[in-house]
PDB file of C-alpha atoms in Angstrom:
ATOM      1  CA  UNK A   1     -18.883 -19.502 -10.374  1.00 44.00           C
ATOM      2  CA  UNK A   2     -15.805 -21.714 -10.373  1.00 46.00           C
ATOM      3  CA  UNK A   3     -12.864 -22.496 -12.590  1.00 53.00           C
ATOM      4  CA  UNK A   4     -13.345 -26.239 -12.115  1.00 52.00           C
ATOM      5  CA  UNK A   5     -16.425 -27.731 -10.513  1.00 59.00           C
ATOM      6  CA  UNK A   6     -14.841 -31.071  -9.622  1.00 57.00           C
ATOM      7  CA  UNK A   7     -13.631 -31.605  -6.046  1.00 52.00           C
ATOM      8  CA  UNK A   8      -9.821 -31.670  -5.925  1.00 59.00           C
ATOM      9  CA  UNK A   9      -7.905 -32.495  -2.756  1.00 62.00           C
ATOM     10  CA  UNK A  10      -4.245 -33.120  -2.092  1.00 59.00           C
ATOM     11  CA  UNK A  11      -3.195 -36.668  -1.417  1.00 52.00           C
ATOM     12  CA  UNK A  12      -1.333 -35.496   1.682  1.00 61.00           C
ATOM     13  CA  UNK A  13      -3.077 -33.673   4.493  1.00 86.00           C
ATOM     14  CA  UNK A  14      -2.576 -29.940   3.948  1.00 96.00           C
ATOM     15  CA  UNK A  15      -4.449 -27.093   5.633  1.00 98.00           C
ATOM     16  CA  UNK A  16      -6.684 -24.936   3.460  1.00 98.00           C
ATOM     17  CA  UNK A  17      -6.362 -21.186   3.050  1.00 98.00           C
ATOM     18  CA  UNK A  18      -8.916 -18.986   1.311  1.00 99.00           C
ATOM     19  CA  UNK A  19      -7.382 -15.915  -0.327  1.00 98.00           C
ATOM     20  CA  UNK A  20      -9.810 -13.347  -1.730  1.00 98.00           C
ATOM     21  CA  UNK A  21      -9.018 -10.885  -4.499  1.00 97.00           C
ATOM     22  CA  UNK A  22      -6.832 -13.057  -6.742  1.00 97.00           C
ATOM     23  CA  UNK A  23      -7.867 -11.595 -10.080  1.00 93.00           C
ATOM     24  CA  UNK A  24      -4.481 -11.127 -11.749  1.00 94.00           C
ATOM     25  CA  UNK A  25      -1.304 -13.172 -11.823  1.00 94.00           C
ATOM     26  CA  UNK A  26       0.790 -10.076 -10.993  1.00 91.00           C
ATOM     27  CA  UNK A  27      -1.353  -9.046  -8.030  1.00 94.00           C
ATOM     28  CA  UNK A  28      -0.676  -9.211  -4.298  1.00 96.00           C
ATOM     29  CA  UNK A  29      -3.329 -11.897  -3.876  1.00 97.00           C
ATOM     30  CA  UNK A  30      -1.644 -14.201  -6.380  1.00 97.00           C
ATOM     31  CA  UNK A  31       1.722 -13.610  -4.704  1.00 97.00           C
ATOM     32  CA  UNK A  32       0.271 -14.578  -1.327  1.00 98.00           C
ATOM     33  CA  UNK A  33      -1.487 -17.630  -2.755  1.00 98.00           C
ATOM     34  CA  UNK A  34       1.696 -18.943  -4.377  1.00 98.00           C
ATOM     35  CA  UNK A  35       3.817 -18.356  -1.269  1.00 98.00           C
ATOM     36  CA  UNK A  36       1.332 -20.180   0.959  1.00 98.00           C
ATOM     37  CA  UNK A  37       1.231 -23.065  -1.524  1.00 98.00           C
ATOM     38  CA  UNK A  38       5.025 -23.297  -1.203  1.00 98.00           C
ATOM     39  CA  UNK A  39       4.599 -23.381   2.573  1.00 98.00           C
ATOM     40  CA  UNK A  40       2.310 -26.416   2.439  1.00 98.00           C
ATOM     41  CA  UNK A  41      -1.181 -24.998   2.128  1.00 98.00           C
ATOM     42  CA  UNK A  42      -3.925 -26.002  -0.271  1.00 98.00           C
ATOM     43  CA  UNK A  43      -5.303 -22.774  -1.685  1.00 98.00           C
ATOM     44  CA  UNK A  44      -8.780 -21.587  -2.529  1.00 98.00           C
ATOM     45  CA  UNK A  45      -9.110 -18.143  -4.033  1.00 98.00           C
ATOM     46  CA  UNK A  46     -11.852 -15.810  -5.134  1.00 98.00           C
ATOM     47  CA  UNK A  47     -11.849 -13.312  -7.982  1.00 97.00           C
ATOM     48  CA  UNK A  48     -14.288 -11.074  -9.873  1.00 96.00           C
ATOM     49  CA  UNK A  49     -13.321 -10.388 -13.491  1.00 93.00           C
ATOM     50  CA  UNK A  50     -15.908  -7.605 -14.070  1.00 92.00           C
ATOM     51  CA  UNK A  51     -14.060  -5.480 -11.500  1.00 89.00           C
ATOM     52  CA  UNK A  52     -10.774  -5.756 -13.378  1.00 89.00           C
ATOM     53  CA  UNK A  53     -12.492  -5.070 -16.704  1.00 90.00           C
ATOM     54  CA  UNK A  54     -13.693  -1.665 -15.543  1.00 89.00           C
ATOM     55  CA  UNK A  55     -10.318  -0.679 -14.086  1.00 82.00           C
ATOM     56  CA  UNK A  56      -7.501   0.928 -16.095  1.00 79.00           C
ATOM     57  CA  UNK A  57      -5.409  -2.258 -16.169  1.00 81.00           C
ATOM     58  CA  UNK A  58      -8.253  -4.378 -17.554  1.00 84.00           C
ATOM     59  CA  UNK A  59      -9.037  -8.051 -17.000  1.00 86.00           C
ATOM     60  CA  UNK A  60      -6.290 -10.611 -17.515  1.00 90.00           C
ATOM     61  CA  UNK A  61      -7.561 -13.391 -19.752  1.00 92.00           C
ATOM     62  CA  UNK A  62      -7.046 -16.828 -18.252  1.00 95.00           C
ATOM     63  CA  UNK A  63      -5.724 -15.460 -14.963  1.00 96.00           C
ATOM     64  CA  UNK A  64      -7.626 -17.880 -12.722  1.00 96.00           C
ATOM     65  CA  UNK A  65      -6.451 -20.877 -14.714  1.00 97.00           C
ATOM     66  CA  UNK A  66      -2.866 -19.576 -14.662  1.00 98.00           C
ATOM     67  CA  UNK A  67      -3.002 -19.153 -10.884  1.00 98.00           C
ATOM     68  CA  UNK A  68      -4.314 -22.688 -10.485  1.00 98.00           C
ATOM     69  CA  UNK A  69      -1.446 -24.008 -12.617  1.00 98.00           C
ATOM     70  CA  UNK A  70       1.077 -22.076 -10.541  1.00 98.00           C
ATOM     71  CA  UNK A  71      -0.401 -23.490  -7.345  1.00 98.00           C
ATOM     72  CA  UNK A  72      -0.304 -27.035  -8.715  1.00 98.00           C
ATOM     73  CA  UNK A  73       3.369 -26.574  -9.582  1.00 98.00           C
ATOM     74  CA  UNK A  74       3.927 -25.823  -5.903  1.00 98.00           C
ATOM     75  CA  UNK A  75       2.172 -28.997  -4.786  1.00 98.00           C
ATOM     76  CA  UNK A  76      -1.147 -27.454  -3.791  1.00 98.00           C
ATOM     77  CA  UNK A  77      -4.665 -28.446  -4.626  1.00 98.00           C
ATOM     78  CA  UNK A  78      -6.645 -25.353  -5.544  1.00 98.00           C
ATOM     79  CA  UNK A  79     -10.132 -24.031  -6.105  1.00 98.00           C
ATOM     80  CA  UNK A  80     -10.852 -20.779  -7.923  1.00 98.00           C
ATOM     81  CA  UNK A  81     -14.260 -19.275  -7.206  1.00 98.00           C
ATOM     82  CA  UNK A  82     -15.605 -16.291  -9.136  1.00 97.00           C
ATOM     83  CA  UNK A  83     -17.912 -14.223  -6.949  1.00 98.00           C
ATOM     84  CA  UNK A  84     -19.137 -10.645  -6.657  1.00 97.00           C
ATOM     85  CA  UNK A  85     -18.507  -9.994  -2.982  1.00 98.00           C
ATOM     86  CA  UNK A  86     -20.820  -6.986  -3.087  1.00 98.00           C
ATOM     87  CA  UNK A  87     -23.665  -9.529  -3.004  1.00 98.00           C
ATOM     88  CA  UNK A  88     -24.766 -10.331   0.537  1.00 98.00           C
ATOM     89  CA  UNK A  89     -24.973 -14.067  -0.078  1.00 98.00           C
ATOM     90  CA  UNK A  90     -21.586 -14.362  -1.774  1.00 98.00           C
ATOM     91  CA  UNK A  91     -19.571 -15.162   1.367  1.00 98.00           C
ATOM     92  CA  UNK A  92     -21.654 -18.208   2.186  1.00 98.00           C
ATOM     93  CA  UNK A  93     -21.580 -19.451  -1.391  1.00 98.00           C
ATOM     94  CA  UNK A  94     -17.793 -19.085  -1.572  1.00 98.00           C
ATOM     95  CA  UNK A  95     -17.304 -21.070   1.631  1.00 98.00           C
ATOM     96  CA  UNK A  96     -19.736 -23.748   0.466  1.00 98.00           C
ATOM     97  CA  UNK A  97     -17.763 -24.189  -2.751  1.00 98.00           C
ATOM     98  CA  UNK A  98     -14.383 -24.227  -1.036  1.00 98.00           C
ATOM     99  CA  UNK A  99     -15.496 -26.767   1.543  1.00 98.00           C
ATOM    100  CA  UNK A 100     -16.957 -28.984  -1.169  1.00 98.00           C
ATOM    101  CA  UNK A 101     -13.767 -28.964  -3.216  1.00 98.00           C
ATOM    102  CA  UNK A 102     -10.978 -28.685  -0.641  1.00 98.00           C
ATOM    103  CA  UNK A 103     -12.434 -29.081   2.853  1.00 98.00           C
ATOM    104  CA  UNK A 104     -12.677 -26.761   5.830  1.00 98.00           C
ATOM    105  CA  UNK A 105     -10.833 -23.430   5.821  1.00 98.00           C
ATOM    106  CA  UNK A 106      -8.042 -22.979   8.360  1.00 98.00           C
ATOM    107  CA  UNK A 107      -6.838 -19.520   7.277  1.00 98.00           C
ATOM    108  CA  UNK A 108      -8.646 -16.589   5.676  1.00 99.00           C
ATOM    109  CA  UNK A 109      -6.672 -13.891   3.849  1.00 98.00           C
ATOM    110  CA  UNK A 110      -8.722 -10.896   2.738  1.00 98.00           C
ATOM    111  CA  UNK A 111      -7.106  -9.267  -0.284  1.00 97.00           C
ATOM    112  CA  UNK A 112     -10.156  -8.219  -2.310  1.00 97.00           C
ATOM    113  CA  UNK A 113     -11.139  -4.600  -2.744  1.00 95.00           C
ATOM    114  CA  UNK A 114     -13.134  -1.980  -4.555  1.00 94.00           C
ATOM    115  CA  UNK A 115     -10.761   0.874  -5.371  1.00 91.00           C
ATOM    116  CA  UNK A 116     -11.858   3.848  -7.456  1.00 91.00           C
ATOM    117  CA  UNK A 117     -10.014   7.147  -6.978  1.00 90.00           C
ATOM    118  CA  UNK A 118     -12.323   9.966  -5.896  1.00 93.00           C
ATOM    119  CA  UNK A 119     -12.416  12.582  -3.154  1.00 94.00           C
ATOM    120  CA  UNK A 120     -14.861  14.270  -0.829  1.00 95.00           C
ATOM    121  CA  UNK A 121     -16.474  16.396  -3.514  1.00 96.00           C
ATOM    122  CA  UNK A 122     -16.678  14.012  -6.460  1.00 95.00           C
ATOM    123  CA  UNK A 123     -17.457  10.627  -4.884  1.00 96.00           C
ATOM    124  CA  UNK A 124     -20.924   9.401  -5.843  1.00 97.00           C
ATOM    125  CA  UNK A 125     -23.290   7.770  -3.384  1.00 98.00           C
ATOM    126  CA  UNK A 126     -23.310   4.645  -5.551  1.00 97.00           C
ATOM    127  CA  UNK A 127     -19.512   4.403  -5.486  1.00 97.00           C
ATOM    128  CA  UNK A 128     -19.343   5.090  -1.743  1.00 97.00           C
ATOM    129  CA  UNK A 129     -21.886   2.366  -1.024  1.00 98.00           C
ATOM    130  CA  UNK A 130     -20.128  -0.170  -3.254  1.00 97.00           C
ATOM    131  CA  UNK A 131     -16.772   0.483  -1.566  1.00 97.00           C
ATOM    132  CA  UNK A 132     -18.295  -0.234   1.819  1.00 98.00           C
ATOM    133  CA  UNK A 133     -20.215  -3.231   0.505  1.00 98.00           C
ATOM    134  CA  UNK A 134     -17.043  -4.843  -0.871  1.00 98.00           C
ATOM    135  CA  UNK A 135     -14.290  -3.649   1.460  1.00 98.00           C
ATOM    136  CA  UNK A 136     -16.143  -3.591   4.773  1.00 98.00           C
ATOM    137  CA  UNK A 137     -19.417  -5.525   4.641  1.00 98.00           C
ATOM    138  CA  UNK A 138     -18.083  -8.438   2.574  1.00 98.00           C
ATOM    139  CA  UNK A 139     -15.056  -8.699   4.841  1.00 98.00           C
ATOM    140  CA  UNK A 140     -17.322  -8.871   7.900  1.00 98.00           C
ATOM    141  CA  UNK A 141     -19.501 -11.511   6.231  1.00 98.00           C
ATOM    142  CA  UNK A 142     -16.467 -13.585   5.221  1.00 98.00           C
ATOM    143  CA  UNK A 143     -15.010 -13.372   8.734  1.00 98.00           C
ATOM    144  CA  UNK A 144     -18.411 -14.223  10.209  1.00 98.00           C
ATOM    145  CA  UNK A 145     -18.737 -17.226   7.898  1.00 98.00           C
ATOM    146  CA  UNK A 146     -15.235 -18.330   8.812  1.00 98.00           C
ATOM    147  CA  UNK A 147     -15.956 -18.021  12.543  1.00 98.00           C
ATOM    148  CA  UNK A 148     -19.186 -19.985  12.281  1.00 98.00           C
ATOM    149  CA  UNK A 149     -17.558 -22.823  10.325  1.00 98.00           C
ATOM    150  CA  UNK A 150     -14.052 -23.043  11.777  1.00 98.00           C
ATOM    151  CA  UNK A 151     -13.404 -26.532  13.114  1.00 97.00           C
ATOM    152  CA  UNK A 152      -9.614 -26.606  13.264  1.00 96.00           C
ATOM    153  CA  UNK A 153      -7.424 -27.179  16.275  1.00 96.00           C
ATOM    154  CA  UNK A 154      -7.192 -24.325  18.753  1.00 95.00           C
ATOM    155  CA  UNK A 155      -4.258 -22.122  17.804  1.00 96.00           C
ATOM    156  CA  UNK A 156      -4.259 -23.080  14.124  1.00 98.00           C
ATOM    157  CA  UNK A 157      -6.766 -20.547  12.787  1.00 98.00           C
ATOM    158  CA  UNK A 158      -5.631 -17.368  11.063  1.00 98.00           C
ATOM    159  CA  UNK A 159      -7.268 -14.251   9.659  1.00 98.00           C
ATOM    160  CA  UNK A 160      -5.170 -11.677   7.799  1.00 98.00           C
ATOM    161  CA  UNK A 161      -6.662  -8.638   6.062  1.00 98.00           C
ATOM    162  CA  UNK A 162      -4.879  -6.238   3.712  1.00 98.00           C
ATOM    163  CA  UNK A 163      -5.566  -2.560   4.320  1.00 97.00           C
ATOM    164  CA  UNK A 164      -4.500   0.934   3.221  1.00 92.00           C
ATOM    165  CA  UNK A 165      -4.063   4.306   4.907  1.00 88.00           C
ATOM    166  CA  UNK A 166      -4.681   6.287   1.720  1.00 84.00           C
ATOM    167  CA  UNK A 167      -7.602   8.691   2.102  1.00 86.00           C
ATOM    168  CA  UNK A 168      -7.036  12.076   0.423  1.00 87.00           C
ATOM    169  CA  UNK A 169      -8.283  11.819  -3.137  1.00 87.00           C
ATOM    170  CA  UNK A 170      -9.256   8.230  -2.434  1.00 89.00           C
ATOM    171  CA  UNK A 171     -11.960   8.762   0.150  1.00 95.00           C
ATOM    172  CA  UNK A 172     -14.328   5.788  -0.228  1.00 96.00           C
ATOM    173  CA  UNK A 173     -11.451   3.327  -0.525  1.00 95.00           C
ATOM    174  CA  UNK A 174      -9.562   4.648   2.490  1.00 95.00           C
ATOM    175  CA  UNK A 175     -12.657   5.056   4.658  1.00 97.00           C
ATOM    176  CA  UNK A 176     -13.914   1.558   3.898  1.00 98.00           C
ATOM    177  CA  UNK A 177     -10.469   0.104   4.557  1.00 97.00           C
ATOM    178  CA  UNK A 178     -10.516   1.843   7.926  1.00 97.00           C
ATOM    179  CA  UNK A 179     -13.748  -0.001   8.683  1.00 98.00           C
ATOM    180  CA  UNK A 180     -12.111  -3.243   7.557  1.00 98.00           C
ATOM    181  CA  UNK A 181      -9.335  -2.682  10.096  1.00 98.00           C
ATOM    182  CA  UNK A 182     -11.793  -2.471  12.981  1.00 98.00           C
ATOM    183  CA  UNK A 183     -13.790  -5.494  11.839  1.00 98.00           C
ATOM    184  CA  UNK A 184     -10.653  -7.627  11.606  1.00 98.00           C
ATOM    185  CA  UNK A 185      -9.207  -6.470  14.913  1.00 98.00           C
ATOM    186  CA  UNK A 186     -12.539  -7.242  16.591  1.00 98.00           C
ATOM    187  CA  UNK A 187     -12.145 -10.827  15.397  1.00 98.00           C
ATOM    188  CA  UNK A 188      -8.925 -11.174  17.400  1.00 98.00           C
ATOM    189  CA  UNK A 189     -11.057 -10.856  20.543  1.00 98.00           C
ATOM    190  CA  UNK A 190     -14.454 -12.197  19.498  1.00 98.00           C
ATOM    191  CA  UNK A 191     -12.991 -15.379  17.986  1.00 98.00           C
ATOM    192  CA  UNK A 192     -10.531 -15.931  20.825  1.00 96.00           C
ATOM    193  CA  UNK A 193     -12.554 -18.936  22.014  1.00 97.00           C
ATOM    194  CA  UNK A 194     -11.624 -20.659  18.730  1.00 97.00           C
ATOM    195  CA  UNK A 195      -7.917 -20.001  19.142  1.00 97.00           C
ATOM    196  CA  UNK A 196      -7.915 -17.876  15.966  1.00 98.00           C
ATOM    197  CA  UNK A 197      -5.541 -14.941  15.469  1.00 98.00           C
ATOM    198  CA  UNK A 198      -6.562 -11.916  13.403  1.00 98.00           C
ATOM    199  CA  UNK A 199      -4.239  -9.228  12.077  1.00 98.00           C
ATOM    200  CA  UNK A 200      -4.233  -6.426   9.526  1.00 98.00           C
ATOM    201  CA  UNK A 201      -1.333  -5.782   7.144  1.00 98.00           C
ATOM    202  CA  UNK A 202      -0.722  -2.485   5.359  1.00 95.00           C
ATOM    203  CA  UNK A 203       1.598  -3.313   2.443  1.00 93.00           C
ATOM    204  CA  UNK A 204       2.046   0.300   1.347  1.00 84.00           C
ATOM    205  CA  UNK A 205       2.218   1.114  -2.372  1.00 84.00           C
ATOM    206  CA  UNK A 206       2.980  -2.074  -4.272  1.00 84.00           C
ATOM    207  CA  UNK A 207       3.417  -1.716  -8.007  1.00 81.00           C
ATOM    208  CA  UNK A 208       1.255  -4.330  -9.697  1.00 79.00           C
ATOM    209  CA  UNK A 209       0.851  -2.371 -12.902  1.00 71.00           C
ATOM    210  CA  UNK A 210      -1.307   0.512 -11.707  1.00 70.00           C
ATOM    211  CA  UNK A 211       1.416   3.066 -10.960  1.00 72.00           C
ATOM    212  CA  UNK A 212       2.162   5.935 -13.304  1.00 76.00           C
ATOM    213  CA  UNK A 213       5.737   7.151 -13.685  1.00 82.00           C
ATOM    214  CA  UNK A 214       4.888  10.139 -11.482  1.00 82.00           C
ATOM    215  CA  UNK A 215       3.586   7.850  -8.717  1.00 78.00           C
ATOM    216  CA  UNK A 216       6.636   5.595  -8.960  1.00 80.00           C
ATOM    217  CA  UNK A 217       8.978   8.568  -8.686  1.00 82.00           C
ATOM    218  CA  UNK A 218       7.103   9.989  -5.701  1.00 81.00           C
ATOM    219  CA  UNK A 219       7.070   6.661  -3.850  1.00 80.00           C
ATOM    220  CA  UNK A 220      10.768   6.030  -4.481  1.00 81.00           C
ATOM    221  CA  UNK A 221      11.557   9.478  -3.110  1.00 78.00           C
ATOM    222  CA  UNK A 222       9.734   8.679   0.146  1.00 81.00           C
ATOM    223  CA  UNK A 223      11.084   5.161   0.702  1.00 83.00           C
ATOM    224  CA  UNK A 224      14.395   4.796   2.584  1.00 85.00           C
ATOM    225  CA  UNK A 225      15.159   1.472   0.863  1.00 81.00           C
ATOM    226  CA  UNK A 226      14.948   3.135  -2.538  1.00 80.00           C
ATOM    227  CA  UNK A 227      12.696   0.600  -4.214  1.00 81.00           C
ATOM    228  CA  UNK A 228       9.040  -0.205  -4.709  1.00 83.00           C
ATOM    229  CA  UNK A 229       7.149  -2.852  -2.795  1.00 83.00           C
ATOM    230  CA  UNK A 230       6.431  -6.204  -4.443  1.00 90.00           C
ATOM    231  CA  UNK A 231       3.708  -8.825  -3.946  1.00 93.00           C
ATOM    232  CA  UNK A 232       6.426 -11.085  -2.541  1.00 95.00           C
ATOM    233  CA  UNK A 233       7.161  -8.555   0.211  1.00 94.00           C
ATOM    234  CA  UNK A 234       3.565  -8.705   1.388  1.00 96.00           C
ATOM    235  CA  UNK A 235       3.436 -12.488   0.963  1.00 97.00           C
ATOM    236  CA  UNK A 236       6.466 -12.920   3.232  1.00 97.00           C
ATOM    237  CA  UNK A 237       4.689 -11.250   6.149  1.00 98.00           C
ATOM    238  CA  UNK A 238       1.353 -12.966   5.521  1.00 98.00           C
ATOM    239  CA  UNK A 239       3.118 -16.332   5.350  1.00 98.00           C
ATOM    240  CA  UNK A 240       4.756 -15.683   8.726  1.00 98.00           C
ATOM    241  CA  UNK A 241       1.449 -14.689  10.314  1.00 98.00           C
ATOM    242  CA  UNK A 242      -0.156 -17.877   8.975  1.00 98.00           C
ATOM    243  CA  UNK A 243       2.689 -20.068  10.224  1.00 98.00           C
ATOM    244  CA  UNK A 244       2.913 -21.676  13.675  1.00 97.00           C
ATOM    245  CA  UNK A 245       5.690 -19.187  14.478  1.00 98.00           C
ATOM    246  CA  UNK A 246       3.268 -16.315  13.909  1.00 98.00           C
ATOM    247  CA  UNK A 247       0.711 -17.371  16.486  1.00 97.00           C
ATOM    248  CA  UNK A 248       1.771 -14.863  19.140  1.00 97.00           C
ATOM    249  CA  UNK A 249       1.123 -11.913  16.819  1.00 98.00           C
ATOM    250  CA  UNK A 250      -2.552 -11.110  17.269  1.00 98.00           C
ATOM    251  CA  UNK A 251      -4.840  -8.093  17.058  1.00 98.00           C
ATOM    252  CA  UNK A 252      -2.213  -5.957  15.306  1.00 98.00           C
ATOM    253  CA  UNK A 253      -2.125  -3.520  12.396  1.00 97.00           C
ATOM    254  CA  UNK A 254       1.285  -4.130  10.844  1.00 97.00           C
ATOM    255  CA  UNK A 255       3.098  -1.866   8.395  1.00 94.00           C
ATOM    256  CA  UNK A 256       5.118  -3.614   5.679  1.00 91.00           C
ATOM    257  CA  UNK A 257       6.055  -0.667   3.497  1.00 85.00           C
ATOM    258  CA  UNK A 258       9.828  -0.298   3.531  1.00 83.00           C
ATOM    259  CA  UNK A 259       9.658   2.650   5.926  1.00 82.00           C
ATOM    260  CA  UNK A 260       7.591   4.817   3.561  1.00 78.00           C
ATOM    261  CA  UNK A 261       7.435   8.358   4.906  1.00 70.00           C
ATOM    262  CA  UNK A 262       4.031  10.043   4.850  1.00 66.00           C
TER     263      UNK A 262
END
């Protein structure tokens, strides 16, 4: 379940962030993890290689180990946990492992997803259910686990979830991400007694190797800045939300997409 089963903690006191969905070194999750490590966080991350293996880009051999090395270079202790978040008990097991190796979680960044292109007429029941199990139910269970265990100082806790507004031709993904939005925004109110903020970030289309030339051309034509989004763009906003300066931003769905026109 883990890259390294031995507890590893930083010598200095650093808060712990759990970033889900860090399966590839070029992904948004890895970009967020590395940026938060630079900002003084110890970083736990989850990944699920079988998901990447069945996608067009394929699994990246040694990705978890490479991410851990990158985090160490930035001064962070790390803990990689492999887990199928479609399993109901996975959230609790992930938190158990992170707490054992790094300590209590101060910030939770939800970057995992199930994403298989299909529309109203060709989506299977199995695919629909798995999208909701991973994107919505697992996110609720992770947030619930976080809320039950959070023991940090009031005002220090953070939840950030990554979403999407894509629906046409991508129905189960978009619909389940819509559910994720509502679950996360509920946390901004229901976890208020803990002093935890909760926000949703829509990074728009970020090219992490999945875009075809046609998609790239279409996105560039709709973006005023004339470039594609990068994992670093998303990481910049997530890092701000997780910082002390970001505390007053709460219960928001934020667009970070370069002004992409729909």
